[in-house]
mmCIF file of C-alpha atoms in Angstrom:
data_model
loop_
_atom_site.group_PDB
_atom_site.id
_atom_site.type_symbol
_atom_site.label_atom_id
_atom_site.label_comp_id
_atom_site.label_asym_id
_atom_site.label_seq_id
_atom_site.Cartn_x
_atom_site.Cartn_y
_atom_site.Cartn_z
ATOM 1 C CA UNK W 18 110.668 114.752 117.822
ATOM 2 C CA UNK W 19 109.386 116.524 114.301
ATOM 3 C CA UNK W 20 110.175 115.352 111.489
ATOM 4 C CA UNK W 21 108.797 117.235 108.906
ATOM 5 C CA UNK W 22 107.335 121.004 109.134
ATOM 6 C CA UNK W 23 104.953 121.805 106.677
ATOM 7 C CA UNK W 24 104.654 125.476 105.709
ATOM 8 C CA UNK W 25 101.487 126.298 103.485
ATOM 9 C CA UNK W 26 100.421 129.895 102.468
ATOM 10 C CA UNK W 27 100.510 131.851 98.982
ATOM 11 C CA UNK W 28 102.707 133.337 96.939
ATOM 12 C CA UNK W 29 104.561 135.877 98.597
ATOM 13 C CA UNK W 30 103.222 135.219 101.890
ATOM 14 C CA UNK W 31 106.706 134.699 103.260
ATOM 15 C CA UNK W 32 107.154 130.849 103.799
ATOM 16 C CA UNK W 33 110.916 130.703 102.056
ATOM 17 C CA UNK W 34 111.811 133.622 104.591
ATOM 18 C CA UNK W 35 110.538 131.724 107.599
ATOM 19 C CA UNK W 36 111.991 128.981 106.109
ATOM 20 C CA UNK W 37 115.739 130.318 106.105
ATOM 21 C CA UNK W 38 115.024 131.770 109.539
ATOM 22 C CA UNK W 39 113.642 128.184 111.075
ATOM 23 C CA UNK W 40 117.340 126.860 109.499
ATOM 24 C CA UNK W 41 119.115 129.338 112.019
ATOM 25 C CA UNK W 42 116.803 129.047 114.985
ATOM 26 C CA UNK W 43 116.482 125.177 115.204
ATOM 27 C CA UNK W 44 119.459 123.736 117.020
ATOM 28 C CA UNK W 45 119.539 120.844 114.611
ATOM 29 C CA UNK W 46 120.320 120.485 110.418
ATOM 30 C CA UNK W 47 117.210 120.812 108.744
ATOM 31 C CA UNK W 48 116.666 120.898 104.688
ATOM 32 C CA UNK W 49 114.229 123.178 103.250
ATOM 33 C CA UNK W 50 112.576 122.434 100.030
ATOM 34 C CA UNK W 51 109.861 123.778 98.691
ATOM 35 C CA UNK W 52 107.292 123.784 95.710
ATOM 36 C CA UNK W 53 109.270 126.101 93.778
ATOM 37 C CA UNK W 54 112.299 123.833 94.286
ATOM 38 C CA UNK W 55 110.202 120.885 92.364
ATOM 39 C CA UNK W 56 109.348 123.574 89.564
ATOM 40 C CA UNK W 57 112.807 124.413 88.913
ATOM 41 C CA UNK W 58 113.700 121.029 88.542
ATOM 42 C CA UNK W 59 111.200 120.130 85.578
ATOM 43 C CA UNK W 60 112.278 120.755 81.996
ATOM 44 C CA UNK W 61 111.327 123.785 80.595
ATOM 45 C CA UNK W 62 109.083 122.228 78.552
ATOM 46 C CA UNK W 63 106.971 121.517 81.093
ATOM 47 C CA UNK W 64 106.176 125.188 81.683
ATOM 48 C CA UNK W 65 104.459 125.499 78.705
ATOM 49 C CA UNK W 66 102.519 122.811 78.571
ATOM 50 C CA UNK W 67 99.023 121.814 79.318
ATOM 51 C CA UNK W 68 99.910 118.466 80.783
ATOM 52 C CA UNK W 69 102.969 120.510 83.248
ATOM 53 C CA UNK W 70 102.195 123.642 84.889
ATOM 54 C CA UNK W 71 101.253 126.715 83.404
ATOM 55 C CA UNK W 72 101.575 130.728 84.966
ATOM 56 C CA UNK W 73 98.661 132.613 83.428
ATOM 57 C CA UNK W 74 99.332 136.313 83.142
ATOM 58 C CA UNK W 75 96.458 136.822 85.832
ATOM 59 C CA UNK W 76 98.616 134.903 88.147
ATOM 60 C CA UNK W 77 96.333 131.880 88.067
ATOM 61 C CA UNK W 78 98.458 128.711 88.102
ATOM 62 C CA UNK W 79 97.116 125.882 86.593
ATOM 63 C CA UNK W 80 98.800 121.875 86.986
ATOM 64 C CA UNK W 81 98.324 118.943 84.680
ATOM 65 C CA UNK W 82 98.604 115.114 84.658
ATOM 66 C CA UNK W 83 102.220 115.121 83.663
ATOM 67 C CA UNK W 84 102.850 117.864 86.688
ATOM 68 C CA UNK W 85 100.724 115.737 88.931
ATOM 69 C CA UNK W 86 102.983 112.768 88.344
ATOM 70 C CA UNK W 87 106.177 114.237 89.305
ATOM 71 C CA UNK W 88 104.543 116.067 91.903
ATOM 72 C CA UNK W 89 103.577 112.857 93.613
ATOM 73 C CA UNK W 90 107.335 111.247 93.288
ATOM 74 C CA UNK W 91 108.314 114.216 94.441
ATOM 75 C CA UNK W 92 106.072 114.519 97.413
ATOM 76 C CA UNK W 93 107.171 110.641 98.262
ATOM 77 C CA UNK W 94 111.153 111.351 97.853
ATOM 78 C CA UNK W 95 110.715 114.600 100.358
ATOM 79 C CA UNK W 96 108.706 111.852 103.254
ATOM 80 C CA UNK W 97 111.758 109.051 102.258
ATOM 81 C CA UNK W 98 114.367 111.413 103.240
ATOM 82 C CA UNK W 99 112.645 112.097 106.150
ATOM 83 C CA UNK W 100 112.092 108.439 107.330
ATOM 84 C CA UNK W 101 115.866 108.391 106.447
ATOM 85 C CA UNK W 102 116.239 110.879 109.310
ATOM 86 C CA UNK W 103 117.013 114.158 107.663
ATOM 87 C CA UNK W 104 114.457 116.880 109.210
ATOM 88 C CA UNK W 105 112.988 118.915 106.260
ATOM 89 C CA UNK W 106 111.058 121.910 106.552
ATOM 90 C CA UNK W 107 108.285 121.663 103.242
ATOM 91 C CA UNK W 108 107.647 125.191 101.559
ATOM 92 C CA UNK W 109 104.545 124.705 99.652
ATOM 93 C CA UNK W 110 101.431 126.353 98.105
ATOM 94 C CA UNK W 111 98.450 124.214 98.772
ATOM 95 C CA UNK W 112 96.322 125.137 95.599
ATOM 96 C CA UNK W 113 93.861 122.498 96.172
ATOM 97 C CA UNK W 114 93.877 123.127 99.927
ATOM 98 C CA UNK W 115 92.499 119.742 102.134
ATOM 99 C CA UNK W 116 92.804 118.058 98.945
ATOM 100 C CA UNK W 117 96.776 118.992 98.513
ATOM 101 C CA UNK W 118 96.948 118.272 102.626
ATOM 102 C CA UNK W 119 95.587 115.020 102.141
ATOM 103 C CA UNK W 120 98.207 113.912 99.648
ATOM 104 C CA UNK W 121 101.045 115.038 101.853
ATOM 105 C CA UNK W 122 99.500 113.373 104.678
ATOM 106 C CA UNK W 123 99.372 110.225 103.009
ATOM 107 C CA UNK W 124 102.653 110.254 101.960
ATOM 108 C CA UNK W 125 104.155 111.528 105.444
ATOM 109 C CA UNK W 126 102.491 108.607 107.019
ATOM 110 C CA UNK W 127 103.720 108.062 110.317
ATOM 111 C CA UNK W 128 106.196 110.748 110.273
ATOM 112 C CA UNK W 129 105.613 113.390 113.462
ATOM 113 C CA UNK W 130 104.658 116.308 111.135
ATOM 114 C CA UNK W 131 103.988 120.116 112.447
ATOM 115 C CA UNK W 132 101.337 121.613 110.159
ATOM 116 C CA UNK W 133 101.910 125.838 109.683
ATOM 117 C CA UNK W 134 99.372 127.870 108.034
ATOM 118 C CA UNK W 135 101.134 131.014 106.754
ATOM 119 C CA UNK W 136 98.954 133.750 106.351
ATOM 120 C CA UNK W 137 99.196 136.902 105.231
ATOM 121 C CA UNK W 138 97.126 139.956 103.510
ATOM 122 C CA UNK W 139 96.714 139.799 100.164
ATOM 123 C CA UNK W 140 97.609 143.215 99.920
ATOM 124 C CA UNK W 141 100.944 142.855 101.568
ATOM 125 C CA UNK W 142 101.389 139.981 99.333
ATOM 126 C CA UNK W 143 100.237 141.642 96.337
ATOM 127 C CA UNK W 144 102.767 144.665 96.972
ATOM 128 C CA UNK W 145 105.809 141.965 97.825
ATOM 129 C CA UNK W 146 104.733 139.836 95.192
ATOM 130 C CA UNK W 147 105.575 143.539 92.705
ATOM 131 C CA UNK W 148 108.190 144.278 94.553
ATOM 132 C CA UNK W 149 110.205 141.043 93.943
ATOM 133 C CA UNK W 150 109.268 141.334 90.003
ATOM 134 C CA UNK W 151 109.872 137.378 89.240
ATOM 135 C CA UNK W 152 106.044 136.262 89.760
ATOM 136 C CA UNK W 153 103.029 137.063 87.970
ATOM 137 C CA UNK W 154 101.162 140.094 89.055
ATOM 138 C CA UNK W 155 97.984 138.617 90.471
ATOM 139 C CA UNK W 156 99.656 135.317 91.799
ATOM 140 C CA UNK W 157 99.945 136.533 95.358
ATOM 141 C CA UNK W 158 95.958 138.036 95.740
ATOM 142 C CA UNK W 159 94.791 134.803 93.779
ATOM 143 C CA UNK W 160 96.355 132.316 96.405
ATOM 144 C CA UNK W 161 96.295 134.666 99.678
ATOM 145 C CA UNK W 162 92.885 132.455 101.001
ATOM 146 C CA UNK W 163 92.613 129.861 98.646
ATOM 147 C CA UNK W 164 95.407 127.360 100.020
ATOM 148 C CA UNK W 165 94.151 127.493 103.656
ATOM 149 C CA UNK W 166 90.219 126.300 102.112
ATOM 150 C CA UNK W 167 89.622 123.437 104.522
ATOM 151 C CA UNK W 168 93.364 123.126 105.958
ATOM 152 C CA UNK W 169 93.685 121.740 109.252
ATOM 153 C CA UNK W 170 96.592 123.377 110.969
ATOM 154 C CA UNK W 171 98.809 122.864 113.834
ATOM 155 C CA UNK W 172 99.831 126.416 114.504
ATOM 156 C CA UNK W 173 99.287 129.803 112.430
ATOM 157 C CA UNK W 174 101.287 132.290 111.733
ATOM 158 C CA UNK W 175 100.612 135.729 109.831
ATOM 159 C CA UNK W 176 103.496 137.601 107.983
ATOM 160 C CA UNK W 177 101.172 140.636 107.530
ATOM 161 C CA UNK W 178 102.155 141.499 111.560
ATOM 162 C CA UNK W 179 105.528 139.816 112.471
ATOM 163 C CA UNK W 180 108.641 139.362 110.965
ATOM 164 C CA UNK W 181 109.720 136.289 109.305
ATOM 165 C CA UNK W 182 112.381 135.397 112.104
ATOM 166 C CA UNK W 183 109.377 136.128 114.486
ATOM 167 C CA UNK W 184 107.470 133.560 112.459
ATOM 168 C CA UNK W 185 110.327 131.461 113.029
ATOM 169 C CA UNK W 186 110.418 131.874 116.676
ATOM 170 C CA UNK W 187 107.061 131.386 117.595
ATOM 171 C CA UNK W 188 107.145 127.489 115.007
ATOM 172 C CA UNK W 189 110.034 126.528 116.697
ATOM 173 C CA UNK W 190 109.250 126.864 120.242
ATOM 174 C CA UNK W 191 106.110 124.494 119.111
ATOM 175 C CA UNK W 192 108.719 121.640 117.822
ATOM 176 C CA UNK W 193 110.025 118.791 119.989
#
């Protein structure tokens, strides 16, 4: 069976949506966390530093060591509460693309993992991206191609032409 589903695609490119919808299609309990859930949880301070992560008002996002280090307990906590047998659907932004992969993949280990690229227009998620008004305008059009650089995927799925609950269709019927 899957243990982990790994969602990767850019700001506003739909992942939490599919997400939610994966949590109502799947017959079992799954927890979904996501990248965003690991930025909420750092201080504040950490927003505004160089060594933590840092929005740019061009929508560039930019990590540092201190970022990096929670990051990677972070990244190990999600695959130990997987090997304790919750099933977790991962939201995340691959800004380093096979790089960022790699680290999950070492961490997931031996854990049956379903790889998703989510893809999507970087116009449709440039005009989301505005019309949700918490991200930084350029975030969306800055990541749209970026995270899937050298990605080895499982399945694809593209936001820009289905619905997220479509999306969430089409994942499931590839989990066992």
């Amino acid at each position: 069976m899957t243990d982990v589903i790994v969602l990767n695609g850019g700001s506003s490119s739909g992942k939490s949506g599919i997400a939610r919808c994966l949590q109502a299609v799947l017959p079992d309990p799954w927890l979904a966390l996501g990248t965003d859930t690991l930025v909420v949880a750092m201080p504040a301070s950490m927003q505004a530093s160089d060594a933590g992560i840092e929005f740019a008002p061009d929508g560039q996002v930019i990590v540092g060591p201190e970022f990096r280090t929670l990051e990677a307990a972070w990244i190990e906590g999600v695959a130990t509460m997987a090997r304790a047998g919750a099933r977790v659907i991962v939201d995340e932004v691959f800004l380093g693309g096979a790089d960022s992969q790699k680290r999950w993949q070492k961490a997931l280990g031996e854990l049956r993992v379903l790889w998703v690229g989510v893809r999507c227009d970087s116009a449709v998620a440039a005009g989301r991206e505005v019309a949700r008004g918490d991200r930084a305008i350029g975030m969306a059009a800055s990541q749209a191609d970026v995270v899937h650089r050298g990605m080895v995927y499982d399945l694809e799925v593209d936001t820009a032409h289905a619905e997220s609950m479509e999306c969430a269709r089409t994942i499931a019927a590839h989990v066992s």
